[in-house]
XYZ file of N, CA and C in Angstrom:
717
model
N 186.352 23.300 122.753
C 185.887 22.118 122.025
C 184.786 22.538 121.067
N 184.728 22.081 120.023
C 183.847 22.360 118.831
C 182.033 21.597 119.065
N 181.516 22.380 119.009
C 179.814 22.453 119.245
C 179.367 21.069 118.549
N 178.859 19.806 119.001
C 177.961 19.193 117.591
C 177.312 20.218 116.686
N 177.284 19.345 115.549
C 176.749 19.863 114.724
C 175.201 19.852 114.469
N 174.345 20.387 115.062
C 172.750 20.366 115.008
C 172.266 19.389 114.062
N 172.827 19.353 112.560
C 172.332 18.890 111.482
C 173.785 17.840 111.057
N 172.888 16.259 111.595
C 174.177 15.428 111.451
C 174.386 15.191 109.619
N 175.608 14.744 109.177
C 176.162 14.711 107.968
C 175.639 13.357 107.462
N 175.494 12.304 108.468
C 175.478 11.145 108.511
C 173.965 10.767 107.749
N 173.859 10.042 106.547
C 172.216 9.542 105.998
C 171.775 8.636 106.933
N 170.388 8.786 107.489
C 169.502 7.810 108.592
C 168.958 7.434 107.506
N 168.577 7.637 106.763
C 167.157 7.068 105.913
C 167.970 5.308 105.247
N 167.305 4.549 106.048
C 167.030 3.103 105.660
C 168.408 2.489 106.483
N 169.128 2.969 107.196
C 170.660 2.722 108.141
C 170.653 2.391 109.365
N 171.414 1.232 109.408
C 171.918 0.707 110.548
C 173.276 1.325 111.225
N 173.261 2.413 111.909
C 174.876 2.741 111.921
C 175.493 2.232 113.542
N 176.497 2.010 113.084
C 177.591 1.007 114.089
C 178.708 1.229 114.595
N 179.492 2.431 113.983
C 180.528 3.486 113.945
C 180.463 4.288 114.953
N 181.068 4.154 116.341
C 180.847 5.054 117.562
C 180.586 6.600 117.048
N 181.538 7.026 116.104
C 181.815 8.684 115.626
C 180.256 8.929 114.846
N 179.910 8.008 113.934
C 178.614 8.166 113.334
C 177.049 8.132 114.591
N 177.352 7.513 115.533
C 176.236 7.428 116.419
C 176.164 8.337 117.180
N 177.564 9.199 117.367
C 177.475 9.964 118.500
C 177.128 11.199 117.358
N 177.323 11.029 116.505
C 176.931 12.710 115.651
C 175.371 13.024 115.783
N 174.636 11.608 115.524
C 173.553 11.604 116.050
C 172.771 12.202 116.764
N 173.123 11.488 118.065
C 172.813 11.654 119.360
C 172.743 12.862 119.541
N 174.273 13.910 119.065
C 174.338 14.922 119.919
C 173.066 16.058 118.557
N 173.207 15.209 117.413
C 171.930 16.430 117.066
C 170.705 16.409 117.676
N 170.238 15.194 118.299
C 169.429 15.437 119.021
C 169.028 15.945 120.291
N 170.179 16.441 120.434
C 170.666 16.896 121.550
C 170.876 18.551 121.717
N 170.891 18.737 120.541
C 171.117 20.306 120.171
C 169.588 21.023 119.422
N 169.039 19.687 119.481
C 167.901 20.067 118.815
C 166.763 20.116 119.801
N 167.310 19.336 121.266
C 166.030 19.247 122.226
C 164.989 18.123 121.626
N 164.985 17.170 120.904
C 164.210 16.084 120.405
C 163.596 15.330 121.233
N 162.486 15.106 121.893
C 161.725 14.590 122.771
C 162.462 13.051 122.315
N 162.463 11.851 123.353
C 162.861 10.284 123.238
C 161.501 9.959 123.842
N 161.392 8.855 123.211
C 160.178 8.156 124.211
C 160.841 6.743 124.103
N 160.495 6.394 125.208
C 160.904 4.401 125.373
C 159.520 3.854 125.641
N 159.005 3.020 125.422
C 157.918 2.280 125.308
C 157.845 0.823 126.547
N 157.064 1.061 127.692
C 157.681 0.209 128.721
C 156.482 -0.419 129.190
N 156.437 -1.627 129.289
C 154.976 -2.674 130.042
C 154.448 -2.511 128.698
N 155.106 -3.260 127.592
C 153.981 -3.266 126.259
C 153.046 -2.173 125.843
N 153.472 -1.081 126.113
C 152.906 0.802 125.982
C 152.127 0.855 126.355
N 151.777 0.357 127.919
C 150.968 0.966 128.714
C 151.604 2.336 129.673
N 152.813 2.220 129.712
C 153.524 3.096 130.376
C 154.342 4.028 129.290
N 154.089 4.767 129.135
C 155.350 6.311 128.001
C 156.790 6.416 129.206
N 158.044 6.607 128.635
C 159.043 7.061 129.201
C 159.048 8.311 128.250
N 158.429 9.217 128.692
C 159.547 10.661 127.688
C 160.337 11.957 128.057
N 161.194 11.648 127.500
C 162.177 12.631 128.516
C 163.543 13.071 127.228
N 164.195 13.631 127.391
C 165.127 14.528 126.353
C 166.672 13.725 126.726
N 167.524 13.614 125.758
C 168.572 13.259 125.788
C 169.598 14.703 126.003
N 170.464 14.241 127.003
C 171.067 15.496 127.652
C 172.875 15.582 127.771
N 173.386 14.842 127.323
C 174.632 14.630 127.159
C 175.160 13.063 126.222
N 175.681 13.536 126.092
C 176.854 12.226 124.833
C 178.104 12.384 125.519
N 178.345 11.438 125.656
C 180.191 11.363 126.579
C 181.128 11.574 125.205
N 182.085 12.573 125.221
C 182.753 12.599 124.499
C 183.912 11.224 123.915
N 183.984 9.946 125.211
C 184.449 8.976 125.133
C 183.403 7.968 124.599
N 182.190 8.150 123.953
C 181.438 7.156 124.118
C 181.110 5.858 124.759
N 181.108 6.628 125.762
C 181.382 5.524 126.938
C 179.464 5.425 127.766
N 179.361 6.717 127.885
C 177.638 6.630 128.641
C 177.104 8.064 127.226
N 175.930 7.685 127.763
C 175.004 9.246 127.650
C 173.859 9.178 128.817
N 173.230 10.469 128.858
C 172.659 10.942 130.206
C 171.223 11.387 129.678
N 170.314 10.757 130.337
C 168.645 11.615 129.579
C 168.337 12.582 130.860
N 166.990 13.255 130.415
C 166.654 13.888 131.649
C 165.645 12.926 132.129
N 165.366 13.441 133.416
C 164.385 12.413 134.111
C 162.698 12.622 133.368
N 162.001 11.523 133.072
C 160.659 11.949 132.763
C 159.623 12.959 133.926
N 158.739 13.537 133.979
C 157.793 14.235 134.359
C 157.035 13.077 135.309
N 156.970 11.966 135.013
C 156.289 10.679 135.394
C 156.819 10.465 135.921
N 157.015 9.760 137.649
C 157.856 9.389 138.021
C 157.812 8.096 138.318
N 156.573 7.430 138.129
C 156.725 6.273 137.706
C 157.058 4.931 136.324
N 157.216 6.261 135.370
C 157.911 5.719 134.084
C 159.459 5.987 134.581
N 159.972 6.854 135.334
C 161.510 7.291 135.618
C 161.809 5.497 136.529
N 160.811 5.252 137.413
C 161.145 3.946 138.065
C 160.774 2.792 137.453
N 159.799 3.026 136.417
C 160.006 1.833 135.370
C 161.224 1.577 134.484
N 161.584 2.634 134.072
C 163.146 2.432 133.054
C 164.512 1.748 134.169
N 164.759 2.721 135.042
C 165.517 2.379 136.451
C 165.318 1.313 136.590
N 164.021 -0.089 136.624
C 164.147 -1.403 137.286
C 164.274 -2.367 135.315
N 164.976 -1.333 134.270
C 164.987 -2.716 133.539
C 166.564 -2.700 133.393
N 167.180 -3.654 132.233
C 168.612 -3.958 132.129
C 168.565 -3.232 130.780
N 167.612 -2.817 130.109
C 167.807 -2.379 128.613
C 166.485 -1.622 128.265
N 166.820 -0.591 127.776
C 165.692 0.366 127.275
C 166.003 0.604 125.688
N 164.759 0.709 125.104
C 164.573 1.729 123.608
C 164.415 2.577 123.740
N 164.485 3.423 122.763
C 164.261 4.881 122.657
C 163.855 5.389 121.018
N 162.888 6.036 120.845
C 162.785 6.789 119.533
C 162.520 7.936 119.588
N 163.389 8.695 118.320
C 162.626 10.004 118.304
C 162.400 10.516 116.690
N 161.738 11.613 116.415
C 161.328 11.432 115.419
C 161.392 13.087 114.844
N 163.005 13.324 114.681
C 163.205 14.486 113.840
C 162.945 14.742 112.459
N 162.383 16.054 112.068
C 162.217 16.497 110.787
C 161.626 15.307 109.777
N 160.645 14.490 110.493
C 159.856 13.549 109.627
C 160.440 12.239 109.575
N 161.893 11.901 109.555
C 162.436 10.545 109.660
C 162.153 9.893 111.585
N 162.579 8.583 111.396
C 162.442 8.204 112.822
C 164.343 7.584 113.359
N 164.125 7.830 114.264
C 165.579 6.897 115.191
C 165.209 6.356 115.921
N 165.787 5.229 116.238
C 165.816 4.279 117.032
C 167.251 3.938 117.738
N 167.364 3.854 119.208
C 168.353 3.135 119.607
C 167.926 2.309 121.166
N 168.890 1.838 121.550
C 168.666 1.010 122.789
C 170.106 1.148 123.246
N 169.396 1.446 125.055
C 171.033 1.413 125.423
C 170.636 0.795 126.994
N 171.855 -0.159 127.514
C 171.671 -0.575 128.691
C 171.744 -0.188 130.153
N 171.683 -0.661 131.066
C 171.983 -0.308 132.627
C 171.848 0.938 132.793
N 170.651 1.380 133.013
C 170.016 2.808 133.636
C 170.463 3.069 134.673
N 170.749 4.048 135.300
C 171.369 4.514 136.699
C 170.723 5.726 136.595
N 170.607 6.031 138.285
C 170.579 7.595 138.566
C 172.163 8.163 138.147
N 171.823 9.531 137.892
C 172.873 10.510 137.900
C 173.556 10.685 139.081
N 175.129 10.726 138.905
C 176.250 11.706 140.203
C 175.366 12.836 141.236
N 175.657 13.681 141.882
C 175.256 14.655 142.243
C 175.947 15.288 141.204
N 177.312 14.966 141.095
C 178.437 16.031 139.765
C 178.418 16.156 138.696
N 177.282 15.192 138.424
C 177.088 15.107 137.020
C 175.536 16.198 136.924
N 175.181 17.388 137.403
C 174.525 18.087 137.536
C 173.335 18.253 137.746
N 172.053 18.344 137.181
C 170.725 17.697 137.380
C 170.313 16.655 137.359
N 169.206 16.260 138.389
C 169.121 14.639 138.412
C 168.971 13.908 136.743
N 169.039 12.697 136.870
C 168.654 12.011 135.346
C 169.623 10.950 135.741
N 169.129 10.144 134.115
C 169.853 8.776 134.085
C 170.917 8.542 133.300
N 171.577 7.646 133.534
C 172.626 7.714 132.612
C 172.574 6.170 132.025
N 173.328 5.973 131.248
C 173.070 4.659 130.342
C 174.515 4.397 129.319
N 174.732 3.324 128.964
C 175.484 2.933 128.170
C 175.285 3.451 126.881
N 176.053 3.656 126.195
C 176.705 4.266 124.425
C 175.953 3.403 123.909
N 175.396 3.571 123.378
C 174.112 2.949 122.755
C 175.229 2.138 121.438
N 175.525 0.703 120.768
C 175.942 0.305 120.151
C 175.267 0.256 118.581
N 174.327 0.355 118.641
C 173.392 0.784 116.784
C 172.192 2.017 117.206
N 172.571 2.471 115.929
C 171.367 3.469 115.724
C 170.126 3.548 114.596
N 169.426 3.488 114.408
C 168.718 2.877 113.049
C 167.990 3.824 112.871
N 168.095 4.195 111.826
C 167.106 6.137 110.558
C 166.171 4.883 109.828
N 164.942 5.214 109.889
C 163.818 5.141 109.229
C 163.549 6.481 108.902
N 163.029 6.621 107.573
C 161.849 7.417 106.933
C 160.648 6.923 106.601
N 159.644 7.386 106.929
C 158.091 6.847 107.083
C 157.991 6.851 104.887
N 157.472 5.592 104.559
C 157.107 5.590 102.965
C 155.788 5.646 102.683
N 155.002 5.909 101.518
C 153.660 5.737 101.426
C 153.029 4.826 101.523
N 154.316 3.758 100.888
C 153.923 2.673 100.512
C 153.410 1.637 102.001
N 154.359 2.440 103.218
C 154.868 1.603 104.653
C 153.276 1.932 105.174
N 152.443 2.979 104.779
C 151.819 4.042 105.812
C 150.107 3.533 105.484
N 150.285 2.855 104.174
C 149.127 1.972 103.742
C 148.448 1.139 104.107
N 147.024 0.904 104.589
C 146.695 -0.753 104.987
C 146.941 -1.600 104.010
N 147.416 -2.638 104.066
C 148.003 -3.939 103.793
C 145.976 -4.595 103.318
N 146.085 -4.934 101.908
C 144.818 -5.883 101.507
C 144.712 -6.914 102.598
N 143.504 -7.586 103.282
C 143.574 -8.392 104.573
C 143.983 -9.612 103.717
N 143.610 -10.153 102.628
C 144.402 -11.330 101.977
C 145.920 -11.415 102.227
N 146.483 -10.572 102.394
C 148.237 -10.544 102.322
C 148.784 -10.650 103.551
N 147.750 -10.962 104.453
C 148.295 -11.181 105.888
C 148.722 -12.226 106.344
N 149.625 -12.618 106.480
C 149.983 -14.178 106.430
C 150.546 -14.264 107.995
N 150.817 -15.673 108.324
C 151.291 -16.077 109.353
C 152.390 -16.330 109.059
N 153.443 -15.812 110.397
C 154.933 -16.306 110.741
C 155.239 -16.643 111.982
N 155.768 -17.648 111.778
C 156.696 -18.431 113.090
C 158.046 -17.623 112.809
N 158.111 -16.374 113.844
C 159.298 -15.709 114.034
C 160.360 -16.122 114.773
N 161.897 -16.157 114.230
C 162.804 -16.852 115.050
C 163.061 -18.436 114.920
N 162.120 -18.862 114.388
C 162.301 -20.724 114.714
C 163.181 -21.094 114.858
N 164.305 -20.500 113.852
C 165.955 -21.230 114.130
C 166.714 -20.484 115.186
N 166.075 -19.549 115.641
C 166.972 -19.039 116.929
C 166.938 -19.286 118.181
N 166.736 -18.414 119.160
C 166.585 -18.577 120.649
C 165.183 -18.772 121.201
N 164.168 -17.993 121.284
C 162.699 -18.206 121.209
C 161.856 -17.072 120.595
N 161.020 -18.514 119.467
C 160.632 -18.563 118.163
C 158.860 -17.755 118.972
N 158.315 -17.076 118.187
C 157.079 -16.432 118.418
C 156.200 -16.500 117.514
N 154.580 -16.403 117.688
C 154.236 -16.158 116.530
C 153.623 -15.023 115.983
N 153.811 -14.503 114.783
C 153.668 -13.006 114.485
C 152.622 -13.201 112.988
N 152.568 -11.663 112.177
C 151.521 -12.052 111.094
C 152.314 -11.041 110.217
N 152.529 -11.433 109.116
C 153.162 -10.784 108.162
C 152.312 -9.594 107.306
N 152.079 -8.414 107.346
C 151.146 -7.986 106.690
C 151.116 -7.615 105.524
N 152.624 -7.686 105.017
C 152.799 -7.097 103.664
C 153.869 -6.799 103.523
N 154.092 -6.510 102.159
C 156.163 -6.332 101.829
C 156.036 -5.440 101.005
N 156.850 -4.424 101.059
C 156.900 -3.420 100.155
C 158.104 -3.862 98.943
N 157.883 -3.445 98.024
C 158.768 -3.557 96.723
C 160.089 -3.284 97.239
N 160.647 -2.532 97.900
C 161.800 -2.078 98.518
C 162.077 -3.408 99.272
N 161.723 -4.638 99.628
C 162.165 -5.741 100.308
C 161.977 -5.814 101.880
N 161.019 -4.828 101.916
C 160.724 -4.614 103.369
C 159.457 -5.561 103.990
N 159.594 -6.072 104.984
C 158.151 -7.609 105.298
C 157.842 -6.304 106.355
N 156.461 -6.422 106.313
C 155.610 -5.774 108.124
C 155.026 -6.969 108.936
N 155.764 -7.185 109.895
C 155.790 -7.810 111.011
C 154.983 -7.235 112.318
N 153.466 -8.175 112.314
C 152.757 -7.462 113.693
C 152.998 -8.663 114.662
N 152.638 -8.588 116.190
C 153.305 -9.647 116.841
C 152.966 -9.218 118.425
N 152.919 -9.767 119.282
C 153.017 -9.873 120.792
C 152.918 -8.407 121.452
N 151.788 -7.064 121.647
C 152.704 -5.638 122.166
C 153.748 -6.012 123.260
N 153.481 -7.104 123.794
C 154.705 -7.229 125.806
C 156.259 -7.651 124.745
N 156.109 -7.958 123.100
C 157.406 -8.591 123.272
C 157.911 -7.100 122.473
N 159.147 -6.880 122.564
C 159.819 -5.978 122.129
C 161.381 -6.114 121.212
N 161.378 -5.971 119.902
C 162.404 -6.138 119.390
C 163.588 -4.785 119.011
N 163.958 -4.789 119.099
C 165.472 -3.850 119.172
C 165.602 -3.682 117.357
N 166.199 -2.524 116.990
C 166.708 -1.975 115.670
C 168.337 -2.962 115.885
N 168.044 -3.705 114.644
C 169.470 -4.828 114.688
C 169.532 -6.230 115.124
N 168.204 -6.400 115.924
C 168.057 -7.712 115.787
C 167.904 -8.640 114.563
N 168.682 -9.697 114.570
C 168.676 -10.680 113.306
C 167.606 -11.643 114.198
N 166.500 -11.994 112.717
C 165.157 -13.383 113.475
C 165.857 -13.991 112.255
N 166.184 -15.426 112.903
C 166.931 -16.438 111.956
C 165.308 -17.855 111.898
N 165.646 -17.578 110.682
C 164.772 -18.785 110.053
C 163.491 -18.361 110.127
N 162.655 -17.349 110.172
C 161.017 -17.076 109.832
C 160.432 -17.887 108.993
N 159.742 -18.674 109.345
C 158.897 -18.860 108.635
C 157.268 -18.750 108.285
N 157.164 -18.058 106.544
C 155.620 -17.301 106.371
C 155.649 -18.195 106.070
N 153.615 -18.348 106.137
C 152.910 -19.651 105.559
C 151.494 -18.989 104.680
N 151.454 -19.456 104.016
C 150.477 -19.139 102.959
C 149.695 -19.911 103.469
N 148.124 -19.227 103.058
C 146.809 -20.254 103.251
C 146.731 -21.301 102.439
N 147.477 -21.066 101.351
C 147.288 -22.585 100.716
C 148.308 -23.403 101.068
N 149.048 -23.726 102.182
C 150.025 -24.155 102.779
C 151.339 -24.313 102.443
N 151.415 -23.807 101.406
C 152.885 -23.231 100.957
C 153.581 -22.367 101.798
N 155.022 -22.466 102.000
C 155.592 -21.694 103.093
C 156.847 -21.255 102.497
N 157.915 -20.594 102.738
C 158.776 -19.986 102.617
C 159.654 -19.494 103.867
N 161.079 -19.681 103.951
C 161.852 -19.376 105.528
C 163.148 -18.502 105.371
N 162.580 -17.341 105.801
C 164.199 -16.739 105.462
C 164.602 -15.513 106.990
N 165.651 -15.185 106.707
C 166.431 -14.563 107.834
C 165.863 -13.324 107.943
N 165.487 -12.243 108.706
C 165.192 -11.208 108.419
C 165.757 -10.068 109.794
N 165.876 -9.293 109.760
C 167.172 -7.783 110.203
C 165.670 -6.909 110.418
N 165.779 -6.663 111.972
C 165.064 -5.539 112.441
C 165.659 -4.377 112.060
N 164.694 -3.384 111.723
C 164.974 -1.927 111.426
C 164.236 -1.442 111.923
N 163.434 -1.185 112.596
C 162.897 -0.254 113.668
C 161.287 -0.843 114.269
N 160.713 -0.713 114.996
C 159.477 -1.345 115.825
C 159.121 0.002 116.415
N 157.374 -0.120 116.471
C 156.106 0.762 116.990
C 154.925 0.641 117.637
N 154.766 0.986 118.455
C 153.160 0.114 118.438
C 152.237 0.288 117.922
N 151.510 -0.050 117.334
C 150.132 0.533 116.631
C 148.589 0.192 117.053
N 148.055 0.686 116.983
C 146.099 0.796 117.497
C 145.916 0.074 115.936
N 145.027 -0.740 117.060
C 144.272 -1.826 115.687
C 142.767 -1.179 115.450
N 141.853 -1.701 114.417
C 140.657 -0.927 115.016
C 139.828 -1.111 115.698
N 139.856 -2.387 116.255
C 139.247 -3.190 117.619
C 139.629 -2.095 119.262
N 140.822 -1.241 118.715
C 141.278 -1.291 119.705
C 142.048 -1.401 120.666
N 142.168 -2.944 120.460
C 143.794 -3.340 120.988
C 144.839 -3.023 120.102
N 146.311 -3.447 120.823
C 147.676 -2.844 119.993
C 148.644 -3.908 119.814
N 149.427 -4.003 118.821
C 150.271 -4.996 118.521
C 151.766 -4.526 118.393
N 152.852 -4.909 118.386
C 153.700 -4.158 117.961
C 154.277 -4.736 116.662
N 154.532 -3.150 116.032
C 154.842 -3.422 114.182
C 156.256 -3.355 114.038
N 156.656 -4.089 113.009
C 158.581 -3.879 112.906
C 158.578 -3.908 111.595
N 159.112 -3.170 110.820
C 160.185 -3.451 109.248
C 160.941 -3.707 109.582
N 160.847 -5.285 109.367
C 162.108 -5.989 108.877
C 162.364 -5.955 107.260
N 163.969 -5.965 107.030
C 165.035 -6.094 105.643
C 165.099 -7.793 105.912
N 164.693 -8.230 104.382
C 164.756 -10.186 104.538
C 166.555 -9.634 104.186
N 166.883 -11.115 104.256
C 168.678 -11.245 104.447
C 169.003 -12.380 103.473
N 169.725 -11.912 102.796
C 170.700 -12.621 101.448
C 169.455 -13.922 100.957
N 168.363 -13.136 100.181
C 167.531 -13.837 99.644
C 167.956 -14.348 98.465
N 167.903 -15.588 97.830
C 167.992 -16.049 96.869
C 166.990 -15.685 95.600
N 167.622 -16.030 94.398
C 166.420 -15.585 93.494
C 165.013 -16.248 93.635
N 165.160 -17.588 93.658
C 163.982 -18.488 94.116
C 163.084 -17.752 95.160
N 163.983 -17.670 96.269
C 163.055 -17.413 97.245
C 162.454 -15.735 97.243
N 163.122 -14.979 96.192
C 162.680 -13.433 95.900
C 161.210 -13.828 95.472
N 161.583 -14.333 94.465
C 159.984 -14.905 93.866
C 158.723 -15.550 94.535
N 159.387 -16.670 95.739
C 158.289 -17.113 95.644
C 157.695 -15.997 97.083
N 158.383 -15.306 97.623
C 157.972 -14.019 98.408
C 156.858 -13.009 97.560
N 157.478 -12.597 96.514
C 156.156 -11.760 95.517
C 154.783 -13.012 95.202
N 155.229 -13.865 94.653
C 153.944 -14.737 94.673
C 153.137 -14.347 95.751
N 153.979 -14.684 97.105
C 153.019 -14.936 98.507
C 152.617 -13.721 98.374
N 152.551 -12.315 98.657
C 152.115 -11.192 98.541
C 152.022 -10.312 97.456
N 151.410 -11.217 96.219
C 150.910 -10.280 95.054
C 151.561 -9.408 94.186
N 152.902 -9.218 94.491
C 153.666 -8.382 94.059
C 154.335 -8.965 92.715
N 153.901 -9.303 92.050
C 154.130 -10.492 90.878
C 152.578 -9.784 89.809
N 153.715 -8.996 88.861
C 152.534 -8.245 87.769
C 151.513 -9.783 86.909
């Protein structure tokens, strides 16, 4: 059988991929590459990090190794769904895959095994992403309103590329591929704006107080011209 290929063919930078053959090319470069995963568990008070160690040729499971921690190994073990990122040659990945199990005895060294992870999401870190946000441009959002349960988060800024930064809850955790239906930002002068917006990857970040929030680029979704505009209004981006 033919080796993955170390160096996948597949572009991560700004991708949602969904294509079993494209996810598993992935996987297995990270796999050939030894790429540390970390999952982020109890709102990142707890690290899971541990190496991804097999791709089922059926895409059916993949297998990590067990963490060093063995109480992050029994934190992942008691959830129904884990994240994972890792962060080759400067871009980032993201995936999530479900129902953790211990390993076979036959399936060789201990570790977990998990479901074929269904999306994979390539971020590349931008200058523009890596910037503090002017504190004027921080706006409030009611995340989700039209969906299942609505949260509230703070918008910090949008990059020209159509990207919103979303800070919000560290205990809540959003997945690469989640759709938040109906957001709505609100301007201090009480003007508001509501549109759909597509997770692409989540982090936690140190505030300078201290405490931590967790950050997401979200992609807004089939924006209208109107509402392109009155988005640059709300965040300055309007020469």
């Amino acid at each position: 059988m033919t080796s993955p290929d170390p160096n996948p063919t597949v572009s991560l930078v700004g991708q949602m991929l969904r294509l079993p053959e494209e996810i598993a090319r992935v996987l297995n470069s990270l796999v050939m590459r030894s790429e540390p995963i970390i999952s982020d568990l109890s709102g990142g008070t707890l690290l899971f990090r541990s190496r991804l160690r097999f791709v089922d040729p059926a895409r059916a499971y993949i297998i990590i190794e067990l963490s060093p921690d063995d109480a992050a190994n029994k934190a992942l073990l008691a959830r129904s769904r884990a994240s994972f990122h890792a962060e080759p040659g400067g871009w980032r990945v993201e995936f999530a895959a479900a129902d953790p199990k211990p390993t076979s005895p036959n399936e060789g060294a201990p570790g977990i095994r998990l479901h074929f992870p269904e999306i994979v999401a390539g971020h590349r870190r931008r200058a523009e992403e890596r910037a503090a946000p002017p504190p004027h441009q921080a706006l409030r959002c009611l995340v989700d309103e039209a969906g299942v349960m609505p949260f509230d988060g703070t918008m910090t800024n949008v990059s020209k590329g159509g990207i919103g930064f979303l800070q919000y809850d560290p205990a809540i955790s959003l997945e690469p591929g989640t759709v938040l239906k109906g957001c709505r930002i609100d301007s201090a002068g009480g003007d508001c704006v509501v549109v759909d917006m597509e997770v692409r990857y989540s982090q936690l970040v140190d505030l300078a107080d201290g405490s931590q929030v967790q950050s997401s680029g979200c992609r807004f979704l089939n924006l209208s011209a109107e509402e392109t505009v009155r988005i640059e209004e709300l965040f300055g981006l309007k020469s």
